[in-house]
Short mmCIF file of C-alpha atoms in Angstrom, two decimals:
data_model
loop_
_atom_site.label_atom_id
_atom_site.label_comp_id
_atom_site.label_asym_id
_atom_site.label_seq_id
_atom_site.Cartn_x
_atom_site.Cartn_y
_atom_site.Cartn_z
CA UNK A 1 0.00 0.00 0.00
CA UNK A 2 3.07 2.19 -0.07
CA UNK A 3 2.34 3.79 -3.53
CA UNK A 4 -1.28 3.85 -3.04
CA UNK A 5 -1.01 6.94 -0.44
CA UNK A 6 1.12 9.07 -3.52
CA UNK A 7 -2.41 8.32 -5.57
CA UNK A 8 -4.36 11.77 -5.52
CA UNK A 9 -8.50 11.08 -5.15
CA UNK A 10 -9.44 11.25 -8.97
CA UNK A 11 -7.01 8.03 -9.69
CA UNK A 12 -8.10 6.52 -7.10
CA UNK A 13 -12.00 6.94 -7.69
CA UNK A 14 -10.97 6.07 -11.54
CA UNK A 15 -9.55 2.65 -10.20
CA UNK A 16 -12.87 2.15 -8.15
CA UNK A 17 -14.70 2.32 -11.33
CA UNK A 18 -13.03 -0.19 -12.87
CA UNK A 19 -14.32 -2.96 -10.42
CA UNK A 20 -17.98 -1.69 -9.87
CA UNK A 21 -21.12 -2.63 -11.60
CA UNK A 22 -22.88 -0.02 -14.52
CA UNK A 23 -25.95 0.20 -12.16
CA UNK A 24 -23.34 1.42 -9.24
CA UNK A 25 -21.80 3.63 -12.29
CA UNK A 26 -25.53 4.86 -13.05
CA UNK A 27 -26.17 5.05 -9.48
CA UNK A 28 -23.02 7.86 -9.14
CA UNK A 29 -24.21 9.56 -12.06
CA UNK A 30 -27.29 9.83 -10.91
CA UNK A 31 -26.13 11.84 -7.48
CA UNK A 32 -23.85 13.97 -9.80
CA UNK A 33 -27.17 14.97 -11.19
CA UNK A 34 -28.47 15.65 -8.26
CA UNK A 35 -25.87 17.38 -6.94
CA UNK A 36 -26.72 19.90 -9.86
CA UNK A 37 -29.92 20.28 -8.67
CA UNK A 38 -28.70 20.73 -5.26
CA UNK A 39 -26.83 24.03 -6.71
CA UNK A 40 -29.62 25.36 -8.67
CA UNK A 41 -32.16 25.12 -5.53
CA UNK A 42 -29.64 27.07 -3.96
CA UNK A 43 -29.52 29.12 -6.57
CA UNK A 44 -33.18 29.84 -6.40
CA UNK A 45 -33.41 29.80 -2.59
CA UNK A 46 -30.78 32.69 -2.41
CA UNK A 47 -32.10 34.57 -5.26
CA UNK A 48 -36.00 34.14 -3.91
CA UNK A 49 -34.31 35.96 -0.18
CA UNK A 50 -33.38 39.07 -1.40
CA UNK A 51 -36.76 40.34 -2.57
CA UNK A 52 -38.18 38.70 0.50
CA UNK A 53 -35.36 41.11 2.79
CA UNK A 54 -35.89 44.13 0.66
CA UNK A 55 -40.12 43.42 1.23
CA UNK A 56 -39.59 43.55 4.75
CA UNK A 57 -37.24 46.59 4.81
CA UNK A 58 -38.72 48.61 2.50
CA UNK A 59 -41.85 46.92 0.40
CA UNK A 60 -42.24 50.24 -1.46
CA UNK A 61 -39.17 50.09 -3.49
CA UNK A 62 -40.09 46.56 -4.60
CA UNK A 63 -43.58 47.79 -5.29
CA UNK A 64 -42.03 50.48 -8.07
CA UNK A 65 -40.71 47.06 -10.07
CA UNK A 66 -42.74 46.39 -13.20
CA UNK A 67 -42.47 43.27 -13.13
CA UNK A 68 -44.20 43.17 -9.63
CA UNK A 69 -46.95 45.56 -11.09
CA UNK A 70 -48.03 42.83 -13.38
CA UNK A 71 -47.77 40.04 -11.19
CA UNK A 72 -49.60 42.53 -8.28
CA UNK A 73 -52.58 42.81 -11.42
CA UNK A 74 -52.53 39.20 -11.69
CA UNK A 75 -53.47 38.49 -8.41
CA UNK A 76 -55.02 41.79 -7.60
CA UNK A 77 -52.40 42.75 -5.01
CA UNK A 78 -53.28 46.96 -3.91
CA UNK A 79 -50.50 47.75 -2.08
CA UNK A 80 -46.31 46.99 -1.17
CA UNK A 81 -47.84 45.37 2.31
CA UNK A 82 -49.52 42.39 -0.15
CA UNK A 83 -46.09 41.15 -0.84
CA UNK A 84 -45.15 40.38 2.54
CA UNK A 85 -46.44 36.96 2.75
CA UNK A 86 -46.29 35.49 -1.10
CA UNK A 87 -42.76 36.36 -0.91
CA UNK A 88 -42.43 34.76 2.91
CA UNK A 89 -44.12 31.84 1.22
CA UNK A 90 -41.68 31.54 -1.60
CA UNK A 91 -38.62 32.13 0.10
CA UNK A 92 -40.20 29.59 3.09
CA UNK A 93 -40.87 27.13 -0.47
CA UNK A 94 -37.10 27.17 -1.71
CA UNK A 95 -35.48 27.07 1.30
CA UNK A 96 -37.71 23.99 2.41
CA UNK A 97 -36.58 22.46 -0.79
CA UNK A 98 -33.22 22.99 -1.06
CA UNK A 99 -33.02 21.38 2.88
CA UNK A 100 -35.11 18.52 1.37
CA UNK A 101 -32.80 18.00 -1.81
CA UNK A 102 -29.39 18.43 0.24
CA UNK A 103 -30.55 15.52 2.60
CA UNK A 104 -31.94 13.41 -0.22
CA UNK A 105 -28.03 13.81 -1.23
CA UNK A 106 -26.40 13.07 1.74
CA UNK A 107 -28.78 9.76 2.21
CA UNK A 108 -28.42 8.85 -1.56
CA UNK A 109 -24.64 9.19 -1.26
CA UNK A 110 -24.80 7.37 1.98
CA UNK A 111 -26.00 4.48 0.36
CA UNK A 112 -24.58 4.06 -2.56
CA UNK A 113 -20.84 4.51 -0.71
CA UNK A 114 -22.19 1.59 1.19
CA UNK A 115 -23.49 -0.13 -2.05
CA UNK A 116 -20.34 0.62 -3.22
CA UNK A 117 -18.02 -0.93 -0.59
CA UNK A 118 -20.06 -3.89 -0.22
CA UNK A 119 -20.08 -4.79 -4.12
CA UNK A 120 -16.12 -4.20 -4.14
CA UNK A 121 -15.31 -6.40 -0.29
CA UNK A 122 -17.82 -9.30 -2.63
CA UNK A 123 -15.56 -9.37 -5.11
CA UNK A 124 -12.40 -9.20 -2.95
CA UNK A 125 -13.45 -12.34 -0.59
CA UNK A 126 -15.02 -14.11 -3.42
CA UNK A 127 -11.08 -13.88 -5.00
CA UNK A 128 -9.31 -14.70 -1.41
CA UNK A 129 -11.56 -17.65 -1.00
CA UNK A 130 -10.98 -18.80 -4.49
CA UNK A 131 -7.35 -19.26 -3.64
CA UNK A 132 -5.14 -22.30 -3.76
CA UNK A 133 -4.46 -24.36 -0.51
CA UNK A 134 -1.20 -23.58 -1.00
CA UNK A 135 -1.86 -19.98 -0.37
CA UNK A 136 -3.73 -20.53 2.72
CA UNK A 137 -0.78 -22.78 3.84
CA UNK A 138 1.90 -19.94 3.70
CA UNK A 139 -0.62 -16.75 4.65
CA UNK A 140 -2.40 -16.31 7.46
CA UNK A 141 -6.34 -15.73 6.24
CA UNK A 142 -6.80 -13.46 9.26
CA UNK A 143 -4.17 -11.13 7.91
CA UNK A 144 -6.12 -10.95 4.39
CA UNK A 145 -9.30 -10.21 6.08
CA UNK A 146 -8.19 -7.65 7.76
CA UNK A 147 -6.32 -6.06 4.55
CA UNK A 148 -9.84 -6.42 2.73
CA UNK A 149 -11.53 -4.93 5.44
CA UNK A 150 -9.60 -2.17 6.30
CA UNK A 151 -9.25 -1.14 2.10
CA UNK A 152 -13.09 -1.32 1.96
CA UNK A 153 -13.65 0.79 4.31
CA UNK A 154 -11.25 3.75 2.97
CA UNK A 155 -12.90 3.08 -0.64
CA UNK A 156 -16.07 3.80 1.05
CA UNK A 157 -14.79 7.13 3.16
CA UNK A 158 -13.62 8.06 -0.04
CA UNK A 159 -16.44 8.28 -2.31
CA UNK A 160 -18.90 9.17 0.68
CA UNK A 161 -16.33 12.28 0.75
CA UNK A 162 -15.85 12.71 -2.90
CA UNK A 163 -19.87 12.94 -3.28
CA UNK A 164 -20.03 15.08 -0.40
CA UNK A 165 -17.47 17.74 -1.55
CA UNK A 166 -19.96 18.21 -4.63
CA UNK A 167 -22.37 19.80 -1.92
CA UNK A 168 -20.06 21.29 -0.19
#
């Protein structure tokens, strides 16, 4: 494992790649995608708070907008004080679903680390136990356990943290 630690994270998420499954593959792709959600809720959720700040400290200068005079026709809004609570609602409304996509995320990316590690610690006792006698004979099978166990378990910090640093 000497030349493993010079490895920086992208070579070694490249080699994990190699030994996982396309649905694990389409499973990772499919919380890069979310991740990109992730950004544009926040997107929305901090775009959506500054009209609801400048409401609340001063609902008459967002009241001289025209694009808040035709949305104020629409829905027959008479004065600056009628904004207070559609744009509570809708700040309230992105922020509740940015919290609800971010934790989707971080349970997705929970899971499939796990999926992950246990798909790649199958494959590495199904080739120890495939062994000669021989091999048995001159290692000790505790040793090799504890190798597999201990690797699996960095694979899987390491692509729970990967996936994680996309939300970061």
């Amino acid at each position: 494992m000497g030349g493993v630690g010079l490895k920086n994270t992208w070579d070694l998420l490249l080699e994990v790649l190699a030994f996982i499954s396309n649905r694990r593959k389409l499973q990772l792709f499919a919380i890069l995608i979310l991740s990109l959600v992730s950004a544009l809720f926040e997107l929305v959720t901090l775009g959506s708070a500054l009209p609801f700040l400048e409401v609340i400290s001063d609902p008459s200068a967002l009241w001289e907008s025209s694009f808040i005079l035709a949305i104020s026709n629409i829905f027959s809004w008479k004065s600056a004080d009628d904004l207070v609570i559609p744009l509570a609602l809708l700040f309230s409304l992105a922020a509740c679903s940015t919290a609800a996509i971010r934790l989707l995320h971080f349970w997705l990316s929970g899971r499939v680390s796990a999926a992950v590690g246990s798909d790649i610690s199958s494959i590495a006792y199904s080739k120890l136990m495939h062994q000669d006698y021989p091999y048995f004979l001159k290692n000790n099978s505790s040793t090799s356990i504890n190798i597999i166990t201990t690797n699996v378990n960095s694979v899987v910090a390491l692509i729970d943290r990967s996936l994680s640093t996309f939300t970061a």
